[in-house]
Coordinates of C-alpha atoms and ligand atoms in Angstrom, one line a residue:
M25 CA 2.7 1.4 7.3
C26 CA 3.9 1.1 10.9
G27 CA 5.4 4.1 12.7
I28 CA 8.7 3.9 14.6
F29 CA 10.1 6.4 17.0
G30 CA 13.0 6.7 19.3
C31 CA 14.5 9.4 21.5
I32 CA 17.4 10.2 23.8
L33 CA 16.8 13.1 26.1
R34 CA 19.2 14.9 28.4
N35 CA 17.1 15.5 31.5
R36 CA 13.5 14.6 30.7
E37 CA 11.6 11.3 30.9
A38 CA 11.3 9.7 27.5
A39 CA 7.9 8.0 27.9
P40 CA 5.6 11.1 27.6
I41 CA 7.7 12.2 24.6
I42 CA 7.3 8.7 23.0
H43 CA 3.6 8.7 23.7
A44 CA 3.0 12.1 22.2
A45 CA 5.1 11.2 19.1
L46 CA 3.2 8.1 18.5
K47 CA 0.0 10.1 18.7
R48 CA 1.4 12.2 15.9
L49 CA 2.0 9.1 13.8
E50 CA -1.6 7.9 14.3
Y51 CA -2.6 9.2 10.8
R52 CA -0.4 6.3 9.3
G53 CA -3.1 3.9 10.6
Y54 CA -2.4 1.2 13.1
D55 CA -3.9 -1.5 15.2
S56 CA -1.5 -1.8 18.1
V57 CA 1.1 0.3 20.0
G58 CA 4.1 -0.2 22.2
E59 CA 6.7 1.7 24.1
L60 CA 10.0 0.7 25.8
T61 CA 12.4 2.7 27.9
I62 CA 15.8 1.8 29.5
H63 CA 16.5 2.7 33.1
K64 CA 19.3 1.5 35.3
G65 CA 20.3 -1.2 32.7
R66 CA 16.7 -2.6 32.5
F67 CA 14.0 -2.5 29.8
Y68 CA 10.5 -1.2 30.7
I69 CA 7.9 -2.3 28.1
K70 CA 4.2 -1.5 27.7
K71 CA 2.5 -2.7 24.5
D72 CA -1.0 -3.9 23.5
Q73 CA -3.4 -4.1 20.6
G74 CA -5.8 -1.2 20.2
K75 CA -5.8 2.6 19.8
I76 CA -3.1 4.7 21.7
D77 CA -5.8 6.4 23.9
E78 CA -7.3 3.0 24.9
V79 CA -3.9 1.4 25.6
H80 CA -2.9 4.6 27.5
R81 CA -6.1 4.3 29.7
V82 CA -5.2 0.7 30.6
H83 CA -1.4 0.9 30.8
N84 CA -0.5 4.6 31.3
L85 CA 2.0 5.1 28.5
D86 CA 3.6 8.1 30.2
D87 CA 4.7 6.0 33.2
L88 CA 7.9 4.2 32.2
P89 CA 11.2 5.4 33.8
G90 CA 14.2 6.5 31.8
N91 CA 15.2 9.2 29.3
I92 CA 16.0 6.9 26.4
G93 CA 13.4 4.8 24.6
I94 CA 11.6 3.6 21.5
G95 CA 8.0 3.3 20.4
H96 CA 5.9 1.9 17.7
T97 CA 2.5 2.0 16.1
R98 CA 1.8 -1.3 14.2
W99 CA -0.1 -1.9 11.1
A100 CA -0.4 -5.7 11.0
T101 CA 1.3 -7.4 8.0
H102 CA 2.6 -10.7 9.6
G103 CA 0.6 -12.0 12.6
A104 CA -2.8 -10.7 13.8
P105 CA -3.2 -7.4 15.7
L106 CA -2.6 -8.9 19.2
E107 CA -0.5 -7.8 22.2
V108 CA 2.0 -10.6 21.5
N109 CA 2.6 -9.2 18.0
A110 CA 2.9 -5.6 19.1
H111 CA 6.3 -4.0 19.0
P112 CA 8.9 -3.7 20.5
H113 CA 10.2 -7.3 20.1
V114 CA 13.1 -8.6 22.2
D115 CA 15.6 -11.4 21.9
C116 CA 15.7 -14.6 24.0
R117 CA 17.6 -12.8 26.9
G118 CA 15.4 -9.8 26.8
S119 CA 18.4 -7.5 26.4
I120 CA 18.0 -6.4 22.8
A121 CA 14.8 -4.7 21.6
V122 CA 13.6 -3.7 18.1
V123 CA 10.8 -1.7 16.5
H124 CA 10.4 -2.0 12.7
N125 CA 8.5 -0.6 9.8
G126 CA 8.5 -2.6 6.6
I127 CA 8.3 -6.2 5.4
I128 CA 11.1 -8.8 5.9
E129 CA 10.7 -11.1 2.9
N130 CA 13.1 -13.8 4.0
F131 CA 12.0 -13.9 7.6
A132 CA 10.7 -17.5 7.4
E133 CA 14.1 -19.0 6.4
L134 CA 16.0 -16.8 8.9
K135 CA 13.5 -17.9 11.6
L136 CA 14.1 -21.6 10.8
E137 CA 17.8 -21.1 11.0
L138 CA 17.7 -19.2 14.3
E139 CA 15.3 -21.8 15.8
S140 CA 17.8 -24.5 14.8
R141 CA 20.3 -22.6 16.9
G142 CA 17.9 -22.7 19.9
H143 CA 16.2 -19.3 19.6
V144 CA 12.6 -19.3 20.9
F145 CA 10.1 -16.9 19.2
K146 CA 7.2 -15.4 21.1
S147 CA 5.4 -13.6 18.2
R148 CA 4.3 -14.4 14.6
T149 CA 5.9 -11.3 13.3
D150 CA 8.7 -10.9 10.8
T151 CA 10.2 -8.2 13.0
E152 CA 11.2 -10.5 16.0
I153 CA 13.8 -12.3 13.9
I154 CA 15.9 -9.0 13.8
A155 CA 16.3 -9.0 17.7
H156 CA 17.3 -12.7 17.6
L157 CA 19.7 -12.2 14.6
I158 CA 21.5 -9.4 16.6
E159 CA 21.6 -11.6 19.7
E160 CA 23.0 -14.5 17.6
N161 CA 25.7 -12.2 16.1
S162 CA 26.7 -11.1 19.6
K163 CA 26.7 -14.7 20.8
V164 CA 29.0 -15.8 17.9
D165 CA 31.4 -12.8 18.4
S166 CA 30.9 -11.1 21.8
S167 CA 33.4 -8.4 20.8
L168 CA 31.0 -7.1 18.1
G169 CA 29.0 -4.7 20.2
L170 CA 25.4 -3.5 19.4
V171 CA 26.3 -1.4 16.3
K172 CA 28.3 -4.1 14.5
A173 CA 25.9 -6.9 15.6
T174 CA 23.0 -4.8 14.1
L175 CA 25.0 -4.1 11.0
E176 CA 25.7 -7.8 10.4
A177 CA 22.0 -8.5 11.1
V178 CA 20.6 -6.0 8.6
K179 CA 23.0 -7.3 5.9
K180 CA 21.0 -10.6 6.1
L181 CA 17.6 -9.0 5.7
E182 CA 15.7 -8.9 2.4
G183 CA 12.7 -6.6 1.9
S184 CA 11.9 -3.2 3.4
Y185 CA 12.8 -1.9 6.8
S186 CA 13.5 1.0 9.0
I187 CA 14.4 -0.1 12.5
A188 CA 15.4 1.3 15.9
V189 CA 17.4 -1.0 18.1
V190 CA 18.3 -0.6 21.8
S191 CA 20.2 -2.8 24.3
T192 CA 20.5 -3.0 28.0
H193 CA 24.2 -3.6 27.5
E194 CA 24.7 -0.3 25.7
P195 CA 21.9 1.8 27.2
S196 CA 23.0 5.2 25.9
K197 CA 22.5 4.7 22.2
I198 CA 19.9 3.8 19.6
V199 CA 21.0 2.1 16.4
C200 CA 18.8 2.6 13.3
A201 CA 18.9 1.4 9.8
R202 CA 16.9 1.9 6.6
H203 CA 16.1 0.1 3.4
E204 CA 13.2 1.6 1.5
S205 CA 11.0 2.4 4.6
P206 CA 11.3 6.1 5.6
L207 CA 13.6 7.2 8.4
V208 CA 14.4 10.7 9.7
I209 CA 16.4 12.1 12.6
G210 CA 15.3 15.2 14.5
I211 CA 17.8 17.2 16.6
N212 CA 17.6 19.9 19.2
E213 CA 19.7 21.2 22.0
D214 CA 18.8 18.6 24.7
A215 CA 17.4 15.7 22.6
I216 CA 17.8 13.6 19.5
Y217 CA 15.0 11.7 17.8
C218 CA 14.6 9.0 15.2
A219 CA 11.2 8.4 13.5
S220 CA 9.4 7.0 10.4
D221 CA 8.1 10.5 9.7
I222 CA 8.7 14.2 10.5
P223 CA 5.3 14.8 12.2
A224 CA 6.5 12.6 15.1
F225 CA 8.8 15.3 16.4
L226 CA 8.0 18.4 14.4
H227 CA 6.4 19.9 17.5
L228 CA 9.8 19.5 19.2
T229 CA 12.3 20.5 16.4
N230 CA 12.3 21.3 12.8
R231 CA 16.0 20.4 12.4
V232 CA 15.8 17.2 10.4
V233 CA 18.2 14.8 8.8
T234 CA 16.8 12.4 6.2
V235 CA 18.4 8.9 6.4
E236 CA 18.9 7.4 2.9
D237 CA 18.4 3.9 1.7
G238 CA 21.2 1.5 2.8
E239 CA 22.3 3.6 5.7
L240 CA 22.8 2.8 9.4
V241 CA 22.7 5.6 12.0
V242 CA 23.8 5.6 15.6
I243 CA 22.2 8.2 17.8
S244 CA 23.5 9.1 21.3
R245 CA 23.8 12.2 23.4
K246 CA 26.8 13.1 21.3
G247 CA 24.6 13.3 18.2
F248 CA 24.3 11.1 15.2
E249 CA 26.7 9.1 13.0
I250 CA 25.6 7.9 9.6
S251 CA 27.4 5.1 7.7
K252 CA 26.7 3.0 4.7
I253 CA 25.6 -0.6 5.5
A254 CA 27.4 -1.9 2.4
D255 CA 30.9 -0.8 3.4
S256 CA 30.6 1.1 6.7
S257 CA 31.9 4.2 5.0
V258 CA 31.0 7.3 7.0
V259 CA 28.4 9.7 5.6
T260 CA 28.3 13.4 6.6
R261 CA 24.9 15.2 6.3
K262 CA 23.8 18.5 7.7
P263 CA 20.4 18.8 9.3
K264 CA 17.8 20.8 7.1
L265 CA 15.3 23.2 8.6
I266 CA 11.7 22.1 7.8
E267 CA 9.2 25.0 7.4
W268 CA 6.1 22.7 7.6
T269 CA 3.0 23.1 9.7
P270 CA 2.1 19.9 11.6
E271 CA -0.8 19.5 9.1
M272 CA 1.5 19.8 6.1
A273 CA 3.9 17.3 7.7
V274 CA 1.3 14.7 8.0
K275 CA 0.8 14.9 4.3
Q276 CA 4.6 15.0 3.8
G277 CA 4.2 18.3 2.0
Y278 CA 1.5 17.1 -0.4
P279 CA -1.6 19.3 -0.5
H280 CA -3.9 16.3 0.0
F281 CA -3.7 12.7 1.2
M282 CA -5.1 11.5 -2.2
L283 CA -2.2 13.0 -4.1
K284 CA 0.2 11.6 -1.5
E285 CA -1.3 8.2 -1.9
I286 CA -1.2 8.4 -5.7
Y287 CA 2.5 9.1 -5.3
E288 CA 2.8 6.1 -2.9
Q289 CA 1.7 3.6 -5.5
P290 CA 5.2 2.6 -6.7
A291 CA 6.2 1.7 -3.1
C292 CA 2.9 -0.1 -2.5
L293 CA 3.2 -2.1 -5.7
R294 CA 6.7 -3.1 -4.6
N295 CA 5.2 -4.4 -1.3
T296 CA 2.7 -6.5 -3.2
L297 CA 5.6 -8.2 -5.0
R298 CA 6.9 -9.3 -1.6
L299 CA 3.8 -11.2 -0.4
Q300 CA 4.3 -14.6 1.2
E301 CA 4.4 -17.1 -1.7
H302 CA 2.7 -19.7 0.5
Y303 CA -0.6 -17.8 0.8
L304 CA -0.6 -16.9 -2.9
D305 CA -0.1 -20.5 -3.8
L306 CA -2.7 -21.7 -1.3
M307 CA -5.3 -19.3 -2.7
A308 CA -4.4 -20.3 -6.3
T309 CA -5.0 -23.9 -5.3
F310 CA -8.5 -23.1 -3.9
L311 CA -9.3 -21.2 -7.1
D312 CA -8.0 -24.1 -9.2
R313 CA -10.2 -26.6 -7.4
A314 CA -13.3 -24.4 -7.4
R315 CA -16.4 -25.4 -9.6
E316 CA -17.4 -21.8 -9.9
V317 CA -15.7 -18.6 -8.7
F318 CA -17.5 -15.3 -7.8
L319 CA -15.4 -12.2 -7.4
V320 CA -17.4 -10.1 -5.0
A321 CA -16.9 -6.4 -4.0
C322 CA -18.1 -2.9 -4.0
G323 CA -17.0 0.3 -5.7
T324 CA -13.4 0.5 -6.7
S325 CA -12.8 -3.0 -5.3
Y326 CA -15.4 -4.3 -7.7
H327 CA -13.6 -2.7 -10.6
A328 CA -10.5 -4.7 -9.5
C329 CA -12.6 -7.8 -9.6
L330 CA -13.9 -6.9 -13.1
A331 CA -10.3 -6.5 -14.4
A332 CA -9.3 -9.7 -12.6
S333 CA -12.0 -11.7 -14.4
Y334 CA -10.2 -10.9 -17.7
M335 CA -6.8 -11.9 -16.2
F336 CA -8.2 -15.3 -14.8
S337 CA -9.8 -16.1 -18.2
K338 CA -7.0 -14.9 -20.5
L339 CA -4.1 -16.4 -18.4
A340 CA -5.6 -19.4 -16.6
F341 CA -8.6 -20.2 -18.7
L342 CA -10.7 -19.8 -15.5
A343 CA -14.2 -18.3 -15.9
T344 CA -15.0 -16.1 -12.9
Y345 CA -18.1 -14.0 -12.2
P346 CA -17.4 -10.5 -11.0
V347 CA -20.5 -9.5 -8.9
I348 CA -21.4 -6.2 -7.3
A349 CA -21.7 -7.3 -3.6
S350 CA -25.0 -5.5 -2.9
E351 CA -26.6 -7.6 -5.7
F352 CA -24.9 -10.9 -4.8
P353 CA -27.6 -12.3 -2.5
E354 CA -30.3 -11.4 -5.0
Q355 CA -28.4 -12.6 -8.1
H356 CA -26.7 -15.7 -6.7
G357 CA -28.1 -16.2 -3.2
K358 CA -30.1 -19.3 -4.3
S359 CA -27.5 -20.9 -6.6
V360 CA -24.3 -20.5 -4.5
N361 CA -23.4 -23.8 -2.8
I362 CA -20.8 -26.0 -1.3
D363 CA -18.9 -26.2 -4.7
S364 CA -18.8 -22.4 -5.0
T365 CA -15.9 -20.2 -4.1
I366 CA -16.2 -16.5 -3.3
L367 CA -13.1 -14.3 -3.5
A368 CA -14.2 -11.2 -1.6
V369 CA -12.1 -8.1 -2.2
S370 CA -12.3 -5.2 0.2
Q371 CA -9.5 -2.8 1.2
S372 CA -11.2 -2.0 4.5
G373 CA -12.3 -5.6 5.1
E374 CA -15.4 -4.1 6.7
T375 CA -17.8 -3.1 3.9
A376 CA -21.2 -4.3 4.9
D377 CA -22.5 -5.3 1.4
T378 CA -19.4 -7.4 0.8
L379 CA -19.6 -9.0 4.3
A380 CA -23.3 -9.7 3.7
S381 CA -22.5 -11.5 0.5
V382 CA -19.8 -13.5 2.3
N383 CA -22.3 -14.5 5.0
C384 CA -24.8 -15.4 2.4
A385 CA -22.3 -17.7 0.7
R386 CA -21.0 -19.1 4.1
E387 CA -24.6 -20.0 5.0
R388 CA -24.6 -22.2 1.9
A389 CA -21.2 -23.8 2.7
A390 CA -19.3 -22.0 -0.1
T391 CA -15.6 -21.5 0.3
V392 CA -14.7 -17.9 1.1
L393 CA -11.3 -16.3 0.2
G394 CA -10.4 -12.7 1.0
L395 CA -8.2 -10.0 -0.4
T396 CA -7.9 -7.0 2.0
N397 CA -5.7 -4.2 3.2
A398 CA -6.7 -4.6 6.8
I399 CA -5.2 -7.5 8.7
G400 CA -7.5 -8.3 11.6
S401 CA -10.6 -7.0 9.8
T402 CA -13.9 -9.0 9.7
L403 CA -13.1 -10.3 6.2
T404 CA -9.8 -11.8 7.5
R405 CA -11.8 -13.6 10.2
V406 CA -14.4 -15.1 8.0
S407 CA -12.1 -16.1 5.1
R408 CA -10.7 -19.6 4.7
V409 CA -7.6 -18.0 3.3
Y410 CA -6.9 -14.3 3.0
I411 CA -4.1 -12.2 1.6
G412 CA -3.1 -8.9 3.1
Q413 CA -2.2 -6.6 0.2
Q414 CA 0.1 -4.3 2.4
S415 CA -0.7 -0.9 0.9
G416 CA -0.6 0.7 4.3
P417 CA -3.6 2.8 5.5
E418 CA -5.4 4.9 2.9
I419 CA -6.6 8.1 4.4
G420 CA -8.2 9.7 1.3
V421 CA -11.7 8.4 0.9
A422 CA -11.1 7.9 -2.8
A423 CA -9.3 4.5 -3.2
T424 CA -6.1 4.9 -5.3
K425 CA -3.1 2.9 -4.1
T426 CA -5.3 0.1 -2.7
F427 CA -6.8 -0.3 -6.2
T428 CA -3.5 -0.8 -8.0
S429 CA -2.3 -3.0 -5.2
Q430 CA -5.4 -5.2 -5.5
L431 CA -4.8 -5.5 -9.3
S432 CA -1.2 -6.5 -8.7
V433 CA -2.2 -9.2 -6.2
L434 CA -5.0 -10.5 -8.5
S435 CA -2.6 -10.6 -11.5
Q436 CA -0.1 -12.6 -9.4
L437 CA -2.9 -15.0 -8.4
A438 CA -3.9 -15.4 -12.1
L439 CA -0.3 -16.1 -13.1
R440 CA 0.1 -18.8 -10.4
L441 CA -3.2 -20.4 -11.5
A442 CA -2.0 -20.3 -15.1
K443 CA 1.2 -22.0 -14.1
K444 CA -0.7 -24.6 -12.0
R445 CA -2.9 -25.3 -15.0
G446 CA 0.0 -25.3 -17.5
K447 CA -1.9 -22.7 -19.6
V448 CA 1.1 -20.5 -20.2
S449 CA 4.6 -21.3 -21.4
Q450 CA 7.5 -20.6 -19.1
D451 CA 8.6 -17.9 -21.5
E452 CA 5.3 -16.2 -21.2
M453 CA 5.3 -16.6 -17.4
D454 CA 8.8 -15.0 -17.2
Y455 CA 7.7 -12.2 -19.6
L456 CA 4.7 -11.4 -17.5
A457 CA 6.6 -11.8 -14.2
E458 CA 9.3 -9.4 -15.4
N459 CA 6.7 -6.9 -16.5
L460 CA 5.0 -7.1 -13.1
E461 CA 8.4 -6.5 -11.4
M462 CA 8.8 -3.4 -13.7
L463 CA 5.4 -1.9 -12.9
P464 CA 6.4 0.1 -9.8
D465 CA 9.0 2.0 -11.9
T466 CA 6.5 2.3 -14.8
V467 CA 3.9 3.9 -12.5
E468 CA 6.6 6.2 -11.1
T469 CA 7.5 7.4 -14.7
I470 CA 3.8 8.1 -15.6
I471 CA 3.2 10.1 -12.4
Q472 CA 6.4 12.2 -12.9
D473 CA 6.2 12.7 -16.7
Q474 CA 2.4 13.1 -17.2
E475 CA 1.0 14.9 -14.1
E476 CA 1.5 18.4 -15.6
K477 CA -0.2 17.3 -18.8
V478 CA -3.1 15.9 -16.8
K479 CA -3.4 19.2 -14.9
E480 CA -3.8 21.1 -18.2
I481 CA -6.5 18.8 -19.4
A482 CA -8.3 19.1 -16.0
K483 CA -8.1 22.9 -16.4
K484 CA -9.4 22.7 -20.0
Y485 CA -12.4 20.5 -19.1
K486 CA -13.2 21.8 -15.6
S487 CA -16.6 23.2 -16.6
A488 CA -17.7 20.1 -18.6
K489 CA -21.2 18.9 -17.6
T490 CA -20.7 15.2 -18.2
F491 CA -18.0 12.8 -19.3
F492 CA -17.9 9.4 -20.9
F493 CA -15.2 6.9 -20.0
L494 CA -14.7 4.1 -22.6
G495 CA -12.5 1.1 -22.9
R496 CA -12.5 -2.5 -24.2
G497 CA -11.4 -5.7 -22.6
S498 CA -9.8 -5.2 -19.2
S499 CA -9.6 -1.5 -20.0
A500 CA -13.4 -1.3 -19.6
A501 CA -12.6 -1.9 -15.9
T502 CA -10.1 0.9 -16.0
A503 CA -12.7 3.2 -17.6
Y504 CA -15.2 2.4 -14.9
E505 CA -12.7 3.2 -12.2
G506 CA -11.7 6.5 -13.9
S507 CA -15.4 7.5 -14.1
L508 CA -16.1 6.6 -10.4
K509 CA -13.1 8.8 -9.3
L510 CA -14.4 11.8 -11.3
M511 CA -17.9 11.4 -9.8
E512 CA -16.7 10.7 -6.3
I513 CA -14.4 13.6 -5.8
A514 CA -15.0 16.2 -8.5
Y515 CA -18.8 15.7 -8.5
V516 CA -18.9 15.5 -12.3
P517 CA -21.7 13.3 -13.7
S518 CA -19.9 10.6 -15.7
I519 CA -20.8 7.4 -17.5
A520 CA -18.5 4.5 -18.2
Y521 CA -19.2 1.5 -20.3
P522 CA -17.4 -0.9 -22.7
A523 CA -16.8 1.1 -25.9
G524 CA -18.6 -1.5 -28.0
E525 CA -21.9 -0.5 -26.3
S526 CA -21.8 3.1 -27.6
K527 CA -23.9 2.5 -30.7
H528 CA -26.5 0.7 -28.5
G529 CA -27.8 4.0 -27.1
P530 CA -25.3 6.2 -25.1
I531 CA -23.9 7.8 -28.2
S532 CA -27.1 9.8 -28.6
L533 CA -25.9 11.9 -25.7
V534 CA -22.8 13.1 -27.6
E535 CA -22.8 16.6 -29.1
P536 CA -20.0 18.9 -30.1
G537 CA -17.4 19.3 -27.3
F538 CA -18.8 16.4 -25.3
P539 CA -15.7 15.0 -23.5
V540 CA -15.0 11.3 -24.0
V541 CA -12.1 9.6 -22.2
F542 CA -10.8 6.5 -24.0
V543 CA -8.4 4.0 -22.4
C544 CA -6.4 2.7 -25.3
P545 CA -3.5 0.3 -24.6
R546 CA -1.9 -1.1 -27.7
D547 CA -3.4 -4.5 -27.4
G548 CA -5.9 -6.7 -29.2
T549 CA -8.6 -4.1 -28.6
H550 CA -6.7 -1.2 -30.2
K551 CA -8.0 -1.6 -33.8
T552 CA -11.7 -1.6 -32.8
L553 CA -11.2 1.1 -30.3
V554 CA -9.9 3.4 -33.1
G555 CA -13.2 2.8 -34.8
N556 CA -15.1 3.9 -31.6
I557 CA -13.0 7.0 -31.4
M558 CA -13.9 7.9 -34.9
E559 CA -17.6 7.3 -34.2
M560 CA -17.4 9.8 -31.3
K561 CA -15.3 12.3 -33.4
A562 CA -17.9 12.1 -36.1
R563 CA -20.4 13.5 -33.6
G564 CA -18.1 16.3 -32.4
A565 CA -16.9 14.7 -29.2
S566 CA -13.7 16.0 -27.5
V567 CA -11.6 12.9 -27.2
I568 CA -9.1 12.5 -24.3
A569 CA -7.1 9.4 -24.9
V570 CA -4.8 7.5 -22.5
I571 CA -2.4 5.9 -25.0
E572 CA 0.8 3.9 -25.3
K573 CA 3.8 6.3 -25.9
D574 CA 4.2 7.3 -29.6
D575 CA 0.8 5.9 -30.6
E576 CA 0.7 8.3 -33.6
E577 CA -2.6 6.8 -35.0
I578 CA -4.6 7.8 -32.0
K579 CA -2.6 11.0 -31.4
K580 CA -3.9 12.2 -34.7
L581 CA -7.5 11.5 -33.7
A582 CA -7.5 12.7 -30.1
D583 CA -7.9 16.3 -28.9
D584 CA -5.8 15.5 -25.8
Y585 CA -3.8 12.5 -24.9
I586 CA -1.7 11.2 -22.0
E587 CA 1.1 8.7 -22.6
V588 CA 1.9 5.5 -20.8
P589 CA 5.3 3.7 -21.4
K590 CA 5.4 1.1 -24.1
G591 CA 5.2 -2.7 -23.9
I592 CA 2.7 -3.2 -21.1
P593 CA 1.1 -6.6 -21.4
E594 CA -2.7 -6.3 -21.9
V595 CA -3.6 -8.2 -18.7
L596 CA -1.5 -5.9 -16.6
S597 CA -2.6 -2.6 -18.4
P598 CA -5.3 -1.5 -15.8
I599 CA -2.5 -0.8 -13.3
P600 CA -0.5 1.9 -15.3
Y601 CA -3.5 3.1 -17.4
V602 CA -5.6 4.0 -14.4
I603 CA -2.9 6.4 -13.0
P604 CA -3.7 9.3 -15.4
L605 CA -7.4 8.9 -14.6
Q606 CA -6.7 9.1 -10.9
L607 CA -4.7 12.3 -11.5
L608 CA -7.4 13.7 -13.8
A609 CA -10.1 13.2 -11.1
Y610 CA -7.8 14.7 -8.5
H611 CA -6.9 17.8 -10.5
M612 CA -10.4 18.2 -11.7
A613 CA -11.6 18.3 -8.1
V614 CA -8.9 20.8 -7.1
E615 CA -9.8 22.9 -10.2
R616 CA -13.4 22.9 -9.2
G617 CA -12.5 23.9 -5.6
H618 CA -13.4 20.7 -3.9
N619 CA -11.3 18.9 -1.2
P620 CA -10.4 15.5 -2.8
D621 CA -9.8 13.9 0.6
T622 CA -13.3 14.3 2.0
P623 CA -15.9 13.9 -0.7
R624 CA -19.4 14.9 0.3
N625 CA -21.9 12.1 1.2
L626 CA -19.1 9.5 1.5
A627 CA -17.1 7.7 4.2
K628 CA -13.9 5.6 3.9
S629 CA -15.5 2.3 4.5
V630 CA -19.2 1.9 4.2
T631 CA -20.2 -0.3 7.1
V632 CA -23.9 0.6 7.2
K633 CA -26.4 -0.9 4.7
Ligands
AGP62 C1 -13.7 4.2 -3.8 O1 -12.9 5.3 -4.0 C2 -14.7 4.4 -2.8 N1 -14.2 4.8 -1.6 C3 -15.6 3.2 -2.6 O2 -16.2 2.9 -3.8 C4 -14.9 1.9 -2.1 O3 -14.1 1.4 -3.1 C5 -16.0 0.9 -1.7 O4 -16.8 1.4 -0.7 C6 -15.4 -0.4 -1.3 O5 -14.6 -0.3 -0.1 P1 -13.7 -1.5 0.4 O6 -12.7 -1.8 -0.7 O7 -13.2 -1.1 1.6 O8 -14.7 -2.7 0.6

């Protein structure tokens, strides 16, 4: 999630304001930064890869003339975190500049078209095409002006964006537009600001206007004008007063980053549905050709691998070996070879055990593929092909949105592999692809409809000493993840295992009131799972079931239940069915007085052995 900022000041230099605002957007995570001001009809640009303080030490980000400017913190999605890919990006003539947060899905075809008209691109970003599109529009019709040229440009964009555009030809205005990515305007007596998020200017003003999807805004010293991109109809909207502390603002009003990131999952899942086809196909080709495939990761990422092994097998008839990374060298270090392929999954891309497994495999000439949330991380540098899952930075130590995004990418890979291998009919492909497209809305519904219910359950069981989490099939992976979350942030000892294992020992722990969480999608495992629930009930367990809506059979058996919308295909079920478990762990931690964002004894990415 990049951070954009822009400001027009009456009688102050813009650069220090931009610098300070970008510092307040640091929490969004980034790998490069850039600023631009306009002075006497000229652009002044400073940008580089690295943290703001480092770039400031080298370039002095306060030293650009002019009282109008834009700035950007970049979280790499297209193009490595290098100076050339840092924003702002300009057109061929260097007279139009853009900063952008989001993902332009159709950037490749637009780029080809612009190159065929003679445009020359400097970066590998999707963003740069916006500057050239605006330039091309002005070239085609010089009477357009910056606002109309930008309007015509954004009408051609597919994907998510919030942008701020300036021009040396019209140096007194900033043109912004939004589709999905957040955009807000801040107003005070002698200045007007635009930004990805309120924290950027909350220390300067709390008079805020939220820009809605499909709107274009022109800000100038006269104020702001909002109009609809679709029909240019004018929108009037009064500023609201925001009573947030800077700390609250960073969390956008959520009490914790973890809850904010749980609520961000629908948007993140939509991002995963916009990944570049080329890389998904390329990775599917490598998996298709592999003699053996190891899915290697740690913690939550390992649970994504476990769920993926069911998807690859059920959809593409590909047997894969999910392996806990810290065990890989011991377990497979000797057998892995040139015909082996490792798909390493790591949201940070820096987890030592996962990288050690990758090195172990590389030493034996195996092919390494990577799935990560951190473009530019070590994993991206050691992978033959990698996919950036585009969840944006995850501040809470407990992985939530990165888990469901990993599952979405892995299920898309399994679908492509199935298609390549002709293992699923076109109808089934379409059915699964449609359901994947619907998942962001499904997850939104679960969070909105079920959070209160989960809160009550957390309150009811907050003093429980231990929990079991059980599931069958790919729901076993969901159960493992639910258990890890509860241990990680609520410090409740918890055991997860495939439900069929109960009778082989663990059931002896069950006594009256012992809480057992069952993950029960209505799929091929449902019937046997009902048997497992009755086994537990027979020993007095308190059963908490995550069920499909209106599953009356299990409702009768369970002490408490949380419902998930109907019709989720089994292989996709870990994505929606894990949401109630994330919420349960979160509310259990809050009920027990713990801060879910900073669990004891844990860091966000474990880089030491
Ligand atoms: C999950 O909530 C934990 N933070 C932890 O288990 C994490 O998943 C694990 O350390 C792997 O991290 P990675 O995905 O960055 O490699």
